[in-house]
Short mmCIF file of C-alpha atoms and ligand atoms in Angstrom, two decimals:
data_model
loop_
_atom_site.label_atom_id
_atom_site.label_comp_id
_atom_site.label_asym_id
_atom_site.label_seq_id
_atom_site.Cartn_x
_atom_site.Cartn_y
_atom_site.Cartn_z
CA MET A 1 -14.90 -12.29 -31.49
CA LYS A 2 -17.50 -12.41 -28.78
CA ARG A 3 -15.06 -14.27 -26.58
CA ALA A 4 -12.35 -11.71 -27.22
CA LEU A 5 -14.82 -8.99 -26.28
CA LEU A 6 -15.74 -10.80 -23.08
CA VAL A 7 -12.07 -11.22 -22.18
CA LEU A 8 -11.44 -7.56 -22.94
CA THR A 9 -14.42 -6.53 -20.79
CA ALA A 10 -13.20 -8.76 -17.95
CA VAL A 11 -9.74 -7.25 -18.15
CA LEU A 12 -11.13 -3.73 -18.19
CA LEU A 13 -13.37 -4.50 -15.22
CA SER A 14 -10.58 -6.08 -13.19
CA VAL A 15 -8.31 -3.11 -13.90
CA GLY A 16 -11.19 -0.82 -12.98
CA VAL A 17 -11.68 -2.09 -9.45
CA ALA A 18 -8.74 -0.28 -7.93
CA TYR A 19 -9.64 3.00 -9.61
CA ALA A 20 -12.16 5.25 -7.99
CA ALA A 21 -15.78 4.23 -8.50
CA GLU A 22 -17.23 7.69 -8.80
CA ASP A 23 -21.00 7.97 -8.62
CA VAL A 24 -21.88 10.74 -6.23
CA ARG A 25 -25.63 10.13 -6.69
CA ASN A 26 -25.30 6.90 -4.74
CA THR A 27 -23.46 8.36 -1.77
CA LYS A 28 -24.26 10.40 1.31
CA HIS A 29 -23.06 13.38 -0.72
CA ASN A 30 -26.30 13.30 -2.69
CA LEU A 31 -28.15 16.01 -0.76
CA SER A 32 -30.94 16.25 -3.32
CA SER A 33 -34.49 14.93 -3.05
CA THR A 34 -33.23 11.63 -4.51
CA GLY A 35 -30.59 11.12 -1.82
CA SER A 36 -30.72 8.93 1.27
CA LEU A 37 -30.75 12.02 3.49
CA SER A 38 -33.88 13.48 1.90
CA PRO A 39 -36.03 12.69 4.98
CA TYR A 40 -33.83 15.11 6.92
CA LEU A 41 -33.33 17.71 4.24
CA THR A 42 -36.77 18.08 2.64
CA THR A 43 -35.29 19.82 -0.34
CA THR A 44 -37.30 20.12 -3.50
CA THR A 45 -34.42 20.04 -5.94
CA ASP A 46 -33.29 16.81 -7.57
CA GLU A 47 -30.02 18.38 -8.70
CA VAL A 48 -27.06 16.65 -7.09
CA CYS A 49 -23.95 18.60 -8.11
CA VAL A 50 -25.48 21.98 -7.23
CA PHE A 51 -24.75 21.56 -3.52
CA CYS A 52 -21.07 21.79 -4.37
CA HIS A 53 -20.57 23.00 -7.95
CA THR A 54 -22.05 25.58 -10.30
CA PRO A 55 -21.31 26.14 -13.99
CA HIS A 56 -21.18 29.93 -13.51
CA PHE A 57 -20.30 32.54 -10.87
CA ALA A 58 -18.29 29.97 -8.95
CA SER A 59 -15.84 30.72 -6.19
CA ILE A 60 -12.79 28.81 -7.29
CA ALA A 61 -10.47 29.27 -4.34
CA GLU A 62 -11.66 26.09 -2.64
CA ALA A 63 -12.36 23.56 -5.38
CA PRO A 64 -13.27 23.54 -9.09
CA LEU A 65 -16.38 25.62 -9.89
CA TRP A 66 -17.21 25.70 -6.18
CA ASN A 67 -20.74 26.76 -5.27
CA ARG A 68 -20.66 27.10 -1.51
CA THR A 69 -20.24 29.96 0.92
CA GLU A 70 -16.72 29.90 2.28
CA PRO A 71 -16.52 29.07 5.98
CA THR A 72 -14.62 31.60 8.08
CA GLY A 73 -13.65 29.51 11.10
CA PRO A 74 -11.63 30.51 13.04
CA TYR A 75 -9.94 27.13 13.18
CA ASN A 76 -7.46 25.62 15.60
CA MET A 77 -4.92 23.78 13.51
CA TYR A 78 -3.14 20.55 14.43
CA SER A 79 0.06 21.02 16.38
CA SER A 80 2.39 18.70 18.26
CA ALA A 81 5.92 18.64 19.59
CA THR A 82 6.96 15.99 17.09
CA ILE A 83 5.60 17.55 13.94
CA ASP A 84 8.37 18.50 11.49
CA MET A 85 6.64 19.95 8.46
CA THR A 86 5.05 23.36 8.04
CA ILE A 87 1.34 23.66 8.68
CA ALA A 88 -0.66 26.64 7.37
CA GLY A 89 -2.35 29.00 9.80
CA SER A 90 -5.80 28.05 8.51
CA PRO A 91 -7.28 25.35 6.23
CA GLN A 92 -6.58 25.78 2.53
CA GLY A 93 -8.29 24.93 -0.76
CA VAL A 94 -10.14 21.67 -0.93
CA SER A 95 -10.11 21.31 2.86
CA LEU A 96 -12.08 24.55 3.12
CA ALA A 97 -14.49 23.07 0.59
CA CYS A 98 -15.11 20.04 2.80
CA LEU A 99 -15.28 22.15 5.93
CA SER A 100 -17.98 24.33 4.34
CA CYS A 101 -20.27 21.46 5.36
CA HIS A 102 -18.26 19.44 7.84
CA ASP A 103 -17.35 22.12 10.37
CA GLY A 104 -21.05 22.65 10.99
CA THR A 105 -20.99 26.45 10.61
CA VAL A 106 -22.39 26.82 7.07
CA ALA A 107 -25.89 25.65 6.16
CA PHE A 108 -26.15 23.08 3.36
CA ASP A 109 -28.23 25.47 1.27
CA SER A 110 -25.83 28.39 1.62
CA LEU A 111 -24.93 28.39 -2.06
CA VAL A 112 -23.44 30.96 -4.40
CA ASN A 113 -25.73 30.08 -7.29
CA GLU A 114 -28.95 28.25 -6.51
CA PRO A 115 -30.78 26.04 -8.99
CA GLY A 116 -32.99 27.94 -11.40
CA SER A 117 -32.76 31.19 -13.22
CA GLY A 118 -30.20 33.79 -12.22
CA LEU A 119 -28.42 34.19 -8.93
CA ASP A 120 -31.57 33.19 -7.10
CA THR A 121 -31.89 33.28 -3.37
CA ILE A 122 -33.83 30.66 -1.41
CA GLY A 123 -37.01 31.02 -3.49
CA THR A 124 -39.28 28.01 -3.16
CA TRP A 125 -36.43 25.80 -2.19
CA SER A 126 -37.20 24.69 1.34
CA TRP A 127 -35.04 23.17 4.00
CA ASN A 128 -35.60 21.77 7.48
CA ASN A 129 -34.92 24.68 9.82
CA ASN A 130 -32.89 26.14 6.99
CA GLY A 131 -29.89 24.68 8.69
CA ASN A 132 -27.31 21.97 8.56
CA ILE A 133 -27.77 18.46 9.82
CA MET A 134 -24.34 17.60 11.03
CA THR A 135 -25.20 17.86 14.68
CA SER A 136 -28.41 15.86 14.63
CA SER A 137 -28.45 13.36 11.80
CA THR A 138 -27.52 9.78 11.08
CA SER A 139 -23.83 10.07 11.79
CA PRO A 140 -22.79 12.74 14.31
CA SER A 141 -19.14 11.86 13.66
CA ALA A 142 -19.44 13.58 10.29
CA MET A 143 -19.29 16.85 12.24
CA ILE A 144 -15.55 17.65 12.32
CA GLY A 145 -16.05 21.10 13.86
CA THR A 146 -13.62 24.03 13.78
CA ASP A 147 -11.22 22.51 16.30
CA LEU A 148 -8.86 20.55 14.06
CA THR A 149 -6.31 19.82 16.78
CA ASN A 150 -7.69 16.30 17.12
CA ASP A 151 -7.79 15.58 13.39
CA HIS A 152 -5.02 14.32 11.08
CA PRO A 153 -2.98 17.39 10.02
CA ILE A 154 -4.20 19.13 6.87
CA SER A 155 -2.82 22.09 4.92
CA ILE A 156 0.60 20.73 5.82
CA THR A 157 3.46 20.91 3.34
CA TYR A 158 4.60 17.37 2.52
CA ASP A 159 8.36 17.66 2.74
CA THR A 160 10.40 14.48 2.98
CA THR A 161 13.58 16.50 3.63
CA LYS A 162 12.12 17.52 6.98
CA ASP A 163 11.28 13.96 8.00
CA PRO A 164 12.79 10.90 6.29
CA GLN A 165 10.01 8.65 7.57
CA PHE A 166 7.85 9.61 4.57
CA ARG A 167 7.70 8.23 1.03
CA ALA A 168 8.63 10.58 -1.79
CA PRO A 169 5.84 11.78 -4.10
CA VAL A 170 6.09 11.18 -7.85
CA ASN A 171 4.61 13.94 -10.01
CA ASN A 172 3.06 15.49 -6.89
CA ARG A 173 1.16 12.33 -6.01
CA ILE A 174 1.86 9.55 -3.56
CA ALA A 175 1.43 6.00 -4.78
CA VAL A 176 -0.47 3.48 -2.68
CA ASN A 177 1.76 0.43 -2.83
CA GLY A 178 0.24 -2.57 -4.62
CA THR A 179 -2.62 -0.59 -6.18
CA ASN A 180 -2.95 1.84 -9.07
CA VAL A 181 -4.29 4.54 -6.73
CA THR A 182 -2.28 7.69 -6.11
CA LEU A 183 -2.99 10.34 -3.49
CA PRO A 184 -2.97 13.95 -4.69
CA LEU A 185 -1.20 16.85 -3.03
CA TYR A 186 -2.67 20.35 -3.34
CA GLY A 187 -1.91 24.06 -3.34
CA SER A 188 -0.02 26.24 -5.80
CA ASN A 189 3.06 24.03 -5.43
CA LYS A 190 1.02 20.82 -5.29
CA ASP A 191 2.74 19.79 -2.10
CA GLN A 192 0.09 20.06 0.60
CA VAL A 193 -1.86 17.30 2.30
CA GLU A 194 -5.55 18.22 2.36
CA CYS A 195 -8.80 16.32 3.05
CA GLY A 196 -8.83 15.38 -0.63
CA SER A 197 -5.47 13.60 -0.32
CA CYS A 198 -7.22 10.78 1.54
CA HIS A 199 -10.86 11.29 0.50
CA ASN A 200 -12.67 11.49 -2.84
CA PRO A 201 -16.04 13.22 -2.38
CA HIS A 202 -17.61 11.33 -5.33
CA GLU A 203 -16.46 7.83 -4.33
CA LYS A 204 -19.30 5.32 -4.14
CA ASP A 205 -17.71 1.99 -3.20
CA VAL A 206 -15.05 2.66 -0.59
CA ALA A 207 -16.55 3.46 2.82
CA THR A 208 -16.13 6.98 4.18
CA PHE A 209 -15.21 8.31 0.73
CA LEU A 210 -11.63 7.11 1.01
CA ARG A 211 -9.48 7.11 -2.15
CA VAL A 212 -8.52 3.55 -1.34
CA ALA A 213 -9.75 1.19 1.37
CA ASN A 214 -7.48 1.33 4.39
CA THR A 215 -6.97 -2.44 4.31
CA GLY A 216 -3.91 -3.31 6.35
CA SER A 217 -3.46 0.46 6.81
CA GLN A 218 -2.30 0.75 3.19
CA LEU A 219 -3.63 4.32 3.03
CA CYS A 220 -1.53 5.42 6.01
CA LEU A 221 1.52 3.49 4.77
CA ALA A 222 1.38 5.20 1.39
CA CYS A 223 2.87 8.29 3.05
CA HIS A 224 4.26 7.10 6.37
CA ILE A 225 7.20 4.70 6.62
CA LYS A 226 6.25 3.11 9.91
C1 HEC B 18 -20.47 17.07 -1.61
C2 HEC B 18 -19.80 17.93 -2.54
C3 HEC B 18 -19.69 17.50 -3.98
C4 HEC B 18 -20.68 17.06 -4.82
C5 HEC B 18 -22.15 16.84 -4.48
C6 HEC B 18 -20.09 16.93 -6.11
N1 HEC B 18 -18.76 17.26 -6.06
FE1 HEC B 18 -17.45 17.35 -7.60
N2 HEC B 18 -15.97 17.91 -6.34
C7 HEC B 18 -16.12 18.16 -5.01
C8 HEC B 18 -14.84 18.55 -4.46
C9 HEC B 18 -14.55 18.90 -3.02
C10 HEC B 18 -13.92 18.53 -5.53
C11 HEC B 18 -12.42 18.82 -5.48
C12 HEC B 18 -11.75 17.48 -5.29
C13 HEC B 18 -10.27 17.51 -5.47
O1 HEC B 18 -9.72 18.53 -5.87
O2 HEC B 18 -9.65 16.48 -5.19
C14 HEC B 18 -14.66 18.14 -6.70
C15 HEC B 18 -14.10 18.02 -7.97
C16 HEC B 18 -14.84 17.79 -9.11
C17 HEC B 18 -14.29 17.78 -10.45
C18 HEC B 18 -12.84 18.07 -10.84
C19 HEC B 18 -11.87 17.08 -10.29
C20 HEC B 18 -12.19 15.68 -10.66
O3 HEC B 18 -12.35 14.85 -9.74
O4 HEC B 18 -12.35 15.37 -11.85
C21 HEC B 18 -15.31 17.53 -11.30
C22 HEC B 18 -15.24 17.41 -12.79
C23 HEC B 18 -16.51 17.36 -10.50
N3 HEC B 18 -16.17 17.52 -9.17
C24 HEC B 18 -17.76 17.10 -11.00
C25 HEC B 18 -18.91 16.85 -10.23
C26 HEC B 18 -20.21 16.54 -10.79
C27 HEC B 18 -20.51 16.46 -12.27
C28 HEC B 18 -21.05 16.36 -9.73
C29 HEC B 18 -22.50 15.95 -9.76
C30 HEC B 18 -22.85 14.76 -10.52
C31 HEC B 18 -20.28 16.57 -8.52
N4 HEC B 18 -18.97 16.85 -8.87
C32 HEC B 18 -20.78 16.54 -7.25
C33 HEC B 18 -17.27 18.04 -4.28
C34 HEC B 18 -18.49 17.62 -4.77
C1 HEC B 19 -22.59 19.97 0.62
C2 HEC B 19 -22.13 19.54 1.92
C3 HEC B 19 -20.93 18.62 1.97
C4 HEC B 19 -19.67 18.84 1.47
C5 HEC B 19 -19.17 20.04 0.70
C6 HEC B 19 -18.89 17.70 1.85
N1 HEC B 19 -19.65 16.82 2.57
FE1 HEC B 19 -19.04 15.07 3.35
N2 HEC B 19 -20.93 14.70 4.04
C7 HEC B 19 -22.00 15.55 3.89
C8 HEC B 19 -23.18 14.93 4.46
C9 HEC B 19 -24.57 15.53 4.50
C10 HEC B 19 -22.78 13.67 4.96
C11 HEC B 19 -23.64 12.64 5.67
C12 HEC B 19 -23.74 13.03 7.10
C13 HEC B 19 -24.60 12.10 7.88
O1 HEC B 19 -24.79 10.95 7.48
O2 HEC B 19 -25.06 12.55 8.93
C14 HEC B 19 -21.36 13.56 4.68
C15 HEC B 19 -20.60 12.48 5.03
C16 HEC B 19 -19.22 12.40 4.85
C17 HEC B 19 -18.39 11.34 5.32
C18 HEC B 19 -18.86 10.12 6.09
C19 HEC B 19 -19.38 9.10 5.13
C20 HEC B 19 -19.93 7.88 5.81
O3 HEC B 19 -20.10 6.90 5.08
O4 HEC B 19 -20.22 7.90 7.01
C21 HEC B 19 -17.11 11.63 4.94
C22 HEC B 19 -15.89 10.80 5.18
C23 HEC B 19 -17.14 12.88 4.24
N3 HEC B 19 -18.44 13.33 4.19
C24 HEC B 19 -16.03 13.52 3.75
C25 HEC B 19 -16.05 14.69 3.01
C26 HEC B 19 -14.89 15.30 2.41
C27 HEC B 19 -13.49 14.79 2.55
C28 HEC B 19 -15.31 16.41 1.74
C29 HEC B 19 -14.49 17.32 0.86
C30 HEC B 19 -13.71 16.67 -0.17
C31 HEC B 19 -16.74 16.52 1.97
N4 HEC B 19 -17.15 15.46 2.72
C32 HEC B 19 -17.55 17.55 1.52
C33 HEC B 19 -21.98 16.78 3.29
C34 HEC B 19 -20.91 17.35 2.66
C1 HEC B 20 -4.47 11.38 6.20
C2 HEC B 20 -5.72 10.95 5.68
C3 HEC B 20 -6.95 11.76 5.97
C4 HEC B 20 -7.10 13.12 5.89
C5 HEC B 20 -6.09 14.15 5.48
C6 HEC B 20 -8.48 13.37 6.24
N1 HEC B 20 -9.14 12.19 6.53
FE1 HEC B 20 -11.09 11.98 7.00
N2 HEC B 20 -10.82 10.01 7.33
C7 HEC B 20 -9.66 9.32 7.04
C8 HEC B 20 -9.87 7.93 7.32
C9 HEC B 20 -8.85 6.81 7.14
C10 HEC B 20 -11.20 7.80 7.78
C11 HEC B 20 -11.92 6.54 8.21
C12 HEC B 20 -11.84 6.44 9.71
C13 HEC B 20 -12.68 5.33 10.24
O1 HEC B 20 -12.96 4.37 9.53
O2 HEC B 20 -13.07 5.47 11.41
C14 HEC B 20 -11.76 9.13 7.78
C15 HEC B 20 -13.06 9.44 8.19
C16 HEC B 20 -13.66 10.67 8.03
C17 HEC B 20 -15.02 11.00 8.36
C18 HEC B 20 -16.06 10.05 8.95
C19 HEC B 20 -16.03 10.10 10.44
C20 HEC B 20 -15.05 9.16 11.01
O3 HEC B 20 -14.12 9.61 11.70
O4 HEC B 20 -15.17 7.96 10.75
C21 HEC B 20 -15.23 12.30 8.01
C22 HEC B 20 -16.51 13.09 8.15
C23 HEC B 20 -13.98 12.79 7.48
N3 HEC B 20 -13.04 11.79 7.50
C24 HEC B 20 -13.82 14.07 6.99
C25 HEC B 20 -12.58 14.62 6.72
C26 HEC B 20 -12.36 16.03 6.45
C27 HEC B 20 -13.45 17.07 6.39
C28 HEC B 20 -11.02 16.20 6.29
C29 HEC B 20 -10.27 17.49 6.10
C30 HEC B 20 -10.54 18.52 7.12
C31 HEC B 20 -10.40 14.88 6.40
N4 HEC B 20 -11.38 13.97 6.66
C32 HEC B 20 -9.04 14.63 6.26
C33 HEC B 20 -8.48 9.86 6.58
C34 HEC B 20 -8.23 11.19 6.39
C1 HEC B 21 -1.11 11.93 2.09
C2 HEC B 21 -0.07 11.55 3.03
C3 HEC B 21 -0.50 11.02 4.37
C4 HEC B 21 -1.36 9.99 4.63
C5 HEC B 21 -2.14 9.16 3.62
C6 HEC B 21 -1.39 9.83 6.04
N1 HEC B 21 -0.57 10.74 6.63
FE1 HEC B 21 -0.25 10.96 8.60
N2 HEC B 21 0.86 12.61 8.27
C7 HEC B 21 1.23 13.07 7.03
C8 HEC B 21 2.06 14.24 7.19
C9 HEC B 21 2.69 15.04 6.08
C10 HEC B 21 2.16 14.48 8.58
C11 HEC B 21 2.97 15.57 9.30
C12 HEC B 21 4.27 14.91 9.70
C13 HEC B 21 5.28 15.82 10.34
O1 HEC B 21 5.23 17.04 10.18
O2 HEC B 21 6.15 15.28 11.02
C14 HEC B 21 1.37 13.43 9.21
C15 HEC B 21 1.21 13.32 10.59
C16 HEC B 21 0.65 12.24 11.21
C17 HEC B 21 0.66 12.03 12.64
C18 HEC B 21 1.14 13.02 13.68
C19 HEC B 21 2.61 13.02 13.82
C20 HEC B 21 3.09 13.99 14.87
O3 HEC B 21 4.31 14.04 15.03
O4 HEC B 21 2.30 14.73 15.51
C21 HEC B 21 0.09 10.81 12.85
C22 HEC B 21 -0.07 10.11 14.19
C23 HEC B 21 -0.31 10.28 11.57
N3 HEC B 21 0.05 11.19 10.59
C24 HEC B 21 -0.96 9.10 11.36
C25 HEC B 21 -1.54 8.71 10.16
C26 HEC B 21 -2.45 7.61 10.02
C27 HEC B 21 -2.91 6.70 11.14
C28 HEC B 21 -2.82 7.57 8.72
C29 HEC B 21 -3.82 6.67 8.06
C30 HEC B 21 -5.19 6.74 8.58
C31 HEC B 21 -2.11 8.65 8.05
N4 HEC B 21 -1.35 9.32 8.96
C32 HEC B 21 -2.17 8.91 6.69
C33 HEC B 21 0.87 12.53 5.82
C34 HEC B 21 0.00 11.50 5.65
#
């Protein structure tokens, strides 16, 4: 019995490896007083989710129960002579959610609903310079900015009829060959590539929050036939 249990546990664990290991508390996305960035942030709250989600009064256009002020850009979108698919005029949905920190224009504490009672404003919740740290902190490359012309296209409609050098999605997701990971597409038709197609903001184990390690470029090759 014990042995069977051990075998079962081993099987479950081995199956589990390729799935996302979500534990946002142990990532750079823990902006609370318990996070690794606390020396820069000097926040007094130990709530982790609150920097991105709220149970009430959320703005839901960007991501589920989203708690952040929407960034307004304006953005320069990716363009090139060889691009075949349609790219939106500005970032959509989950990409806007990421950009609400990563374009460097919205302060980390610019929340819809702050911790504590009611729709509080800053209150006793203090912040270094009340600003964002993207320009000055441990990894300046985390600052994507509003010029997205030098970033992989986002808010682009994944359409294999426009370019046959792409793998077809199944149920609006793209399988990463040889793993059990699938990459989601977004938008009302669930057909757009966004930041979240490649990244999972809660991922603990894969570096740079990728949905799957880019070993042998398997992430890129999930979509591109190259
Ligand atoms: C740094 C920002 C950030 C933090 C912190 C964060 N999330 Fe998220 N979360 C997101 C984004 C962005 C999405 C949308 C992702 C998508 O649609 O692929 C999301 C999606 C979700 C979802 C719905 C989709 C899913 O993956 O199941 C749940 C549930 C969720 N988060 C719960 C939490 C909880 C609970 C915490 C705190 C323990 C937390 N999140 C902390 C950014 C964050
Ligand atoms: C609440 C603000 C916030 C939101 C929202 C947010 N991030 Fe971050 N992100 C950060 C901070 C802070 C860091 C760490 C920056 C540093 O180390 O200087 C970071 C780091 C990263 C890194 C680099 C990780 C590393 O190991 O170097 C990636 C990749 C990343 N974020 C992707 C995303 C994506 C994709 C989304 C949306 C799904 C997102 N982030 C949403 C605040 C945020
Ligand atoms: C097509 C896949 C893909 C999309 C879409 C994507 N990223 Fe990334 N991103 C990656 C990969 C792969 C890396 C790791 C690059 C490396 O190791 O240098 C990365 C790295 C990063 C980093 C760390 C800095 C760096 O370059 O190493 C940040 C921050 C980041 N992404 C944020 C975003 C945000 C915000 C969006 C949406 C605006 C986004 N990403 C969209 C694939 C993607
Ligand atoms: C979720 C699917 C997806 C993933 C994963 C992905 N891409 Fe893409 N990529 C696209 C789409 C869609 C386009 C737009 C293609 C078009 O319109 O012709 C694109 C465009 C590009 C372009 C620009 C093509 C041009 O004509 O301007 C390059 C280069 C590229 N991707 C490289 C990469 C690399 C490198 C990776 C891995 C780090 C990657 N992609 C991961 C979907 C993806």
